[in-house]
Amino acid sequence: MKIDILTLFPNMFDGFLSESIIKRAIESNKVKINIHNIRDYSKDPHKKVDDYSYGGGAGMVLMPQPIFDAVEALKKDNSFVILVTPQGIPYKQSIAYNLKEKEHLIIICGHYEGFDERIRTIADIEISIGDYILTGGELASMVISDSVIRLIDGVITKESYENDSFTNNLLDYPVYTKPSDFRGMKVPDILLSGHHENINAWRLEQQIKKTSEKRPDLLEKS
């Protein structure tokens, strides 16, 4: 998979690309990630990318020209363009699975007061990672990239994500490690029994229970 991210602040991605699972995925050629400075595509002599909003209002608005030119320079027949915006559809694990099947993602990070409305015409999908406002789309683009990359074959073991929270519209079951008794809090006996069929049944029961208590909206969907 190839991911191209358009941003005004490329340095924000330094840590994201150089640590942990994402770093290993890049080094093993499971994914190629390129960070592009939107200003590099500006035709303004001073590399200006934003201006005041027609009709007045607070804040600056990203101009269409640099972003259109950037997307057109990067886009291929197999490209899928994502606009991260509070107005997008809520991001879910099912969307991550769908994006995992794409060969090339182009993610556009917004900033300032927002996008010129015409920029929406070049996006295949608009995504929001939650009902709150960030200073820009950089963190959202990292969230989306991370959630997709970990699903790529060979990045992590398949068993590691098959039972993730939200995979079946249920939260994950509780997990424990050593010691079996920590400050009087004991690991459930069923997990020490070695009876895998009973363990699996217990885990599903715990998923339903936890989802019912914490996210009943998910339980209705499942």
CSV table of C-alpha atoms in Angstrom, one decimal:
chain,number,residue,atom,x,y,z
A,1,MET,CA,0.0,0.0,0.0
A,2,LYS,CA,1.0,3.6,-0.7
A,3,ILE,CA,-0.2,6.5,1.4
A,4,ASP,CA,0.4,10.2,0.4
A,5,ILE,CA,-0.5,12.7,3.1
A,6,LEU,CA,-1.0,16.4,2.2
A,7,THR,CA,-0.2,18.8,5.1
A,8,LEU,CA,1.0,22.2,6.0
A,9,PHE,CA,3.1,20.8,8.9
A,10,PRO,CA,5.2,17.9,7.6
A,11,ASN,CA,7.4,17.8,10.8
A,12,MET,CA,4.4,16.6,12.8
A,13,PHE,CA,4.8,13.2,11.2
A,14,ASP,CA,8.5,12.6,12.2
A,15,GLY,CA,7.7,10.6,15.3
A,16,PHE,CA,4.7,8.8,13.7
A,17,LEU,CA,6.9,7.4,10.9
A,18,SER,CA,9.9,6.5,13.0
A,19,GLU,CA,8.5,4.5,15.9
A,20,SER,CA,6.9,1.1,16.6
A,21,ILE,CA,4.8,-0.8,14.2
A,22,ILE,CA,4.5,1.9,11.6
A,23,LYS,CA,8.3,2.1,11.4
A,24,ARG,CA,8.6,-1.7,11.0
A,25,ALA,CA,5.8,-1.7,8.3
A,26,ILE,CA,7.8,0.9,6.3
A,27,GLU,CA,11.1,-0.9,6.7
A,28,SER,CA,9.5,-4.3,5.6
A,29,ASN,CA,8.0,-2.6,2.5
A,30,LYS,CA,4.4,-3.3,3.7
A,31,VAL,CA,3.6,0.3,3.2
A,32,LYS,CA,5.1,3.4,1.7
A,33,ILE,CA,4.2,6.7,3.3
A,34,ASN,CA,5.0,10.1,1.7
A,35,ILE,CA,4.4,13.4,3.4
A,36,HIS,CA,3.8,16.4,1.1
A,37,ASN,CA,3.9,20.0,2.1
A,38,ILE,CA,0.9,21.7,0.5
A,39,ARG,CA,2.9,24.9,0.2
A,40,ASP,CA,5.1,23.3,-2.4
A,41,TYR,CA,2.2,23.3,-4.8
A,42,SER,CA,1.2,26.9,-4.3
A,43,LYS,CA,1.7,29.2,-7.3
A,44,ASP,CA,1.8,32.2,-5.1
A,45,PRO,CA,5.3,33.8,-5.0
A,46,HIS,CA,5.2,33.7,-1.2
A,47,LYS,CA,3.8,30.1,-1.1
A,48,LYS,CA,0.5,31.4,0.3
A,49,VAL,CA,-2.2,28.7,0.7
A,50,ASP,CA,-5.0,30.4,2.5
A,51,ASP,CA,-7.1,33.6,2.4
A,52,TYR,CA,-10.0,35.3,4.0
A,53,SER,CA,-13.5,33.9,3.5
A,54,TYR,CA,-15.9,35.6,1.0
A,55,GLY,CA,-18.8,37.1,2.9
A,56,GLY,CA,-16.6,37.7,6.0
A,57,GLY,CA,-16.1,35.6,9.1
A,58,ALA,CA,-13.3,34.6,11.4
A,59,GLY,CA,-10.2,32.6,10.4
A,60,MET,CA,-8.5,31.8,7.2
A,61,VAL,CA,-9.7,29.3,4.5
A,62,LEU,CA,-7.5,26.9,2.5
A,63,MET,CA,-7.5,27.9,-1.1
A,64,PRO,CA,-8.3,25.3,-3.8
A,65,GLN,CA,-5.4,25.7,-6.2
A,66,PRO,CA,-2.6,24.2,-4.1
A,67,ILE,CA,-4.6,21.2,-3.0
A,68,PHE,CA,-6.1,20.5,-6.5
A,69,ASP,CA,-2.7,20.7,-8.0
A,70,ALA,CA,-1.2,18.4,-5.3
A,71,VAL,CA,-3.9,15.8,-5.7
A,72,GLU,CA,-3.7,15.9,-9.5
A,73,ALA,CA,0.1,15.4,-9.4
A,74,LEU,CA,-0.2,12.4,-7.1
A,75,LYS,CA,-3.4,10.7,-8.2
A,76,LYS,CA,-3.4,7.5,-10.3
A,77,ASP,CA,-6.1,5.2,-11.5
A,78,ASN,CA,-6.0,3.2,-8.3
A,79,SER,CA,-6.0,6.2,-5.9
A,80,PHE,CA,-8.6,6.9,-3.2
A,81,VAL,CA,-8.8,10.4,-1.9
A,82,ILE,CA,-9.7,11.1,1.8
A,83,LEU,CA,-10.6,14.5,3.2
A,84,VAL,CA,-10.4,14.6,7.0
A,85,THR,CA,-13.0,17.0,8.3
A,86,PRO,CA,-15.5,17.4,11.2
A,87,GLN,CA,-18.2,17.2,8.5
A,88,GLY,CA,-17.1,13.7,7.4
A,89,ILE,CA,-18.7,10.4,8.2
A,90,PRO,CA,-17.8,9.0,11.7
A,91,TYR,CA,-14.7,6.8,11.4
A,92,LYS,CA,-15.3,3.1,12.3
A,93,GLN,CA,-13.3,-0.1,12.2
A,94,SER,CA,-15.4,-1.3,9.2
A,95,ILE,CA,-14.1,1.7,7.2
A,96,ALA,CA,-10.5,0.8,8.2
A,97,TYR,CA,-11.1,-2.7,6.7
A,98,ASN,CA,-12.5,-1.1,3.5
A,99,LEU,CA,-9.5,1.3,3.2
A,100,LYS,CA,-7.1,-1.6,3.7
A,101,GLU,CA,-8.2,-3.0,0.4
A,102,LYS,CA,-7.1,0.2,-1.4
A,103,GLU,CA,-3.8,0.3,-3.2
A,104,HIS,CA,-3.2,4.0,-2.8
A,105,LEU,CA,-4.6,6.5,-0.3
A,106,ILE,CA,-4.3,10.2,-0.6
A,107,ILE,CA,-5.2,12.0,2.7
A,108,ILE,CA,-5.8,15.7,2.8
A,109,CYS,CA,-5.2,17.5,6.1
A,110,GLY,CA,-7.1,20.6,6.7
A,111,HIS,CA,-6.1,23.6,8.9
A,112,TYR,CA,-7.2,27.1,9.9
A,113,GLU,CA,-10.9,27.7,9.5
A,114,GLY,CA,-11.5,25.0,6.9
A,115,PHE,CA,-11.4,24.2,3.2
A,116,ASP,CA,-12.7,26.1,0.3
A,117,GLU,CA,-16.0,24.1,-0.4
A,118,ARG,CA,-14.8,23.2,-3.9
A,119,ILE,CA,-12.0,21.0,-2.5
A,120,ARG,CA,-14.7,18.5,-1.5
A,121,THR,CA,-15.3,17.7,-5.1
A,122,ILE,CA,-11.9,15.9,-5.4
A,123,ALA,CA,-12.5,13.6,-2.4
A,124,ASP,CA,-13.8,10.1,-2.6
A,125,ILE,CA,-14.8,10.2,1.0
A,126,GLU,CA,-14.9,12.6,3.9
A,127,ILE,CA,-14.0,11.2,7.3
A,128,SER,CA,-14.3,12.6,10.9
A,129,ILE,CA,-12.6,10.8,13.8
A,130,GLY,CA,-15.0,12.3,16.3
A,131,ASP,CA,-17.3,15.0,17.3
A,132,TYR,CA,-14.7,17.5,18.4
A,133,ILE,CA,-12.4,20.0,16.8
A,134,LEU,CA,-8.6,19.7,16.3
A,135,THR,CA,-6.2,22.5,15.2
A,136,GLY,CA,-5.7,20.5,12.0
A,137,GLY,CA,-6.1,17.2,10.2
A,138,GLU,CA,-2.7,15.9,10.9
A,139,LEU,CA,-3.5,13.9,14.0
A,140,ALA,CA,-6.7,12.5,12.3
A,141,SER,CA,-4.6,11.4,9.3
A,142,MET,CA,-2.3,9.5,11.6
A,143,VAL,CA,-5.2,7.8,13.3
A,144,ILE,CA,-6.6,6.7,10.0
A,145,SER,CA,-3.2,5.6,8.6
A,146,ASP,CA,-2.4,3.7,11.8
A,147,SER,CA,-5.7,1.9,11.9
A,148,VAL,CA,-5.4,0.8,8.3
A,149,ILE,CA,-1.7,-0.1,8.3
A,150,ARG,CA,-2.0,-2.6,11.2
A,151,LEU,CA,-4.6,-4.5,9.1
A,152,ILE,CA,-2.2,-5.0,6.2
A,153,ASP,CA,-1.1,-8.7,5.9
A,154,GLY,CA,2.2,-9.3,7.7
A,155,VAL,CA,2.3,-6.0,9.7
A,156,ILE,CA,1.0,-7.8,12.8
A,157,THR,CA,-0.3,-11.3,13.2
A,158,LYS,CA,-3.8,-11.9,12.0
A,159,GLU,CA,-4.9,-13.2,15.4
A,160,SER,CA,-3.9,-9.9,16.9
A,161,TYR,CA,-6.6,-8.0,15.2
A,162,GLU,CA,-9.3,-10.6,14.4
A,163,ASN,CA,-10.7,-10.2,17.9
A,164,ASP,CA,-10.2,-6.4,18.2
A,165,SER,CA,-12.9,-4.3,19.8
A,166,PHE,CA,-15.5,-3.2,17.2
A,167,THR,CA,-14.6,-6.1,14.8
A,168,ASN,CA,-17.9,-7.8,15.5
A,169,ASN,CA,-19.6,-4.7,17.0
A,170,LEU,CA,-18.5,-5.8,20.4
A,171,LEU,CA,-15.9,-4.5,22.8
A,172,ASP,CA,-12.9,-6.7,23.4
A,173,TYR,CA,-13.0,-9.3,26.3
A,174,PRO,CA,-10.8,-8.7,29.4
A,175,VAL,CA,-7.3,-10.0,29.3
A,176,TYR,CA,-4.8,-10.9,32.1
A,177,THR,CA,-1.2,-11.8,32.5
A,178,LYS,CA,1.2,-12.8,35.4
A,179,PRO,CA,0.8,-12.8,38.3
A,180,SER,CA,-2.4,-14.7,38.7
A,181,ASP,CA,-3.0,-13.0,42.0
A,182,PHE,CA,-2.1,-9.3,42.2
A,183,ARG,CA,-3.0,-7.5,45.4
A,184,GLY,CA,-5.9,-9.8,46.0
A,185,MET,CA,-7.3,-9.4,42.4
A,186,LYS,CA,-7.3,-12.8,40.9
A,187,VAL,CA,-7.3,-14.0,37.3
A,188,PRO,CA,-10.7,-15.8,36.6
A,189,ASP,CA,-10.3,-19.5,37.1
A,190,ILE,CA,-11.7,-20.3,33.7
A,191,LEU,CA,-8.6,-18.7,32.0
A,192,LEU,CA,-6.4,-21.0,34.0
A,193,SER,CA,-8.4,-24.1,33.2
A,194,GLY,CA,-6.8,-24.9,29.8
A,195,HIS,CA,-10.3,-25.7,28.4
A,196,HIS,CA,-10.3,-23.6,25.2
A,197,GLU,CA,-13.9,-24.1,24.3
A,198,ASN,CA,-15.1,-22.9,27.7
A,199,ILE,CA,-12.6,-20.0,27.6
A,200,ASN,CA,-13.9,-18.9,24.2
A,201,ALA,CA,-17.5,-19.1,25.5
A,202,TRP,CA,-16.5,-17.0,28.6
A,203,ARG,CA,-14.8,-14.4,26.4
A,204,LEU,CA,-17.8,-14.0,24.2
A,205,GLU,CA,-20.0,-13.7,27.3
A,206,GLN,CA,-17.6,-11.0,28.7
A,207,GLN,CA,-17.7,-9.1,25.4
A,208,ILE,CA,-21.4,-8.9,25.5
A,209,LYS,CA,-21.5,-7.9,29.1
A,210,LYS,CA,-18.8,-5.2,28.7
A,211,THR,CA,-20.5,-3.9,25.6
A,212,SER,CA,-23.9,-3.8,27.3
A,213,GLU,CA,-22.4,-1.8,30.2
A,214,LYS,CA,-20.2,0.6,28.2
A,215,ARG,CA,-21.5,0.8,24.7
A,216,PRO,CA,-25.1,-0.5,24.5
A,217,ASP,CA,-25.4,1.3,21.1
A,218,LEU,CA,-22.9,-1.3,19.7
A,219,LEU,CA,-24.8,-4.2,21.1
A,220,GLU,CA,-27.9,-3.2,19.3
A,221,LYS,CA,-26.0,-3.3,16.0
A,222,SER,CA,-24.4,-6.7,16.7
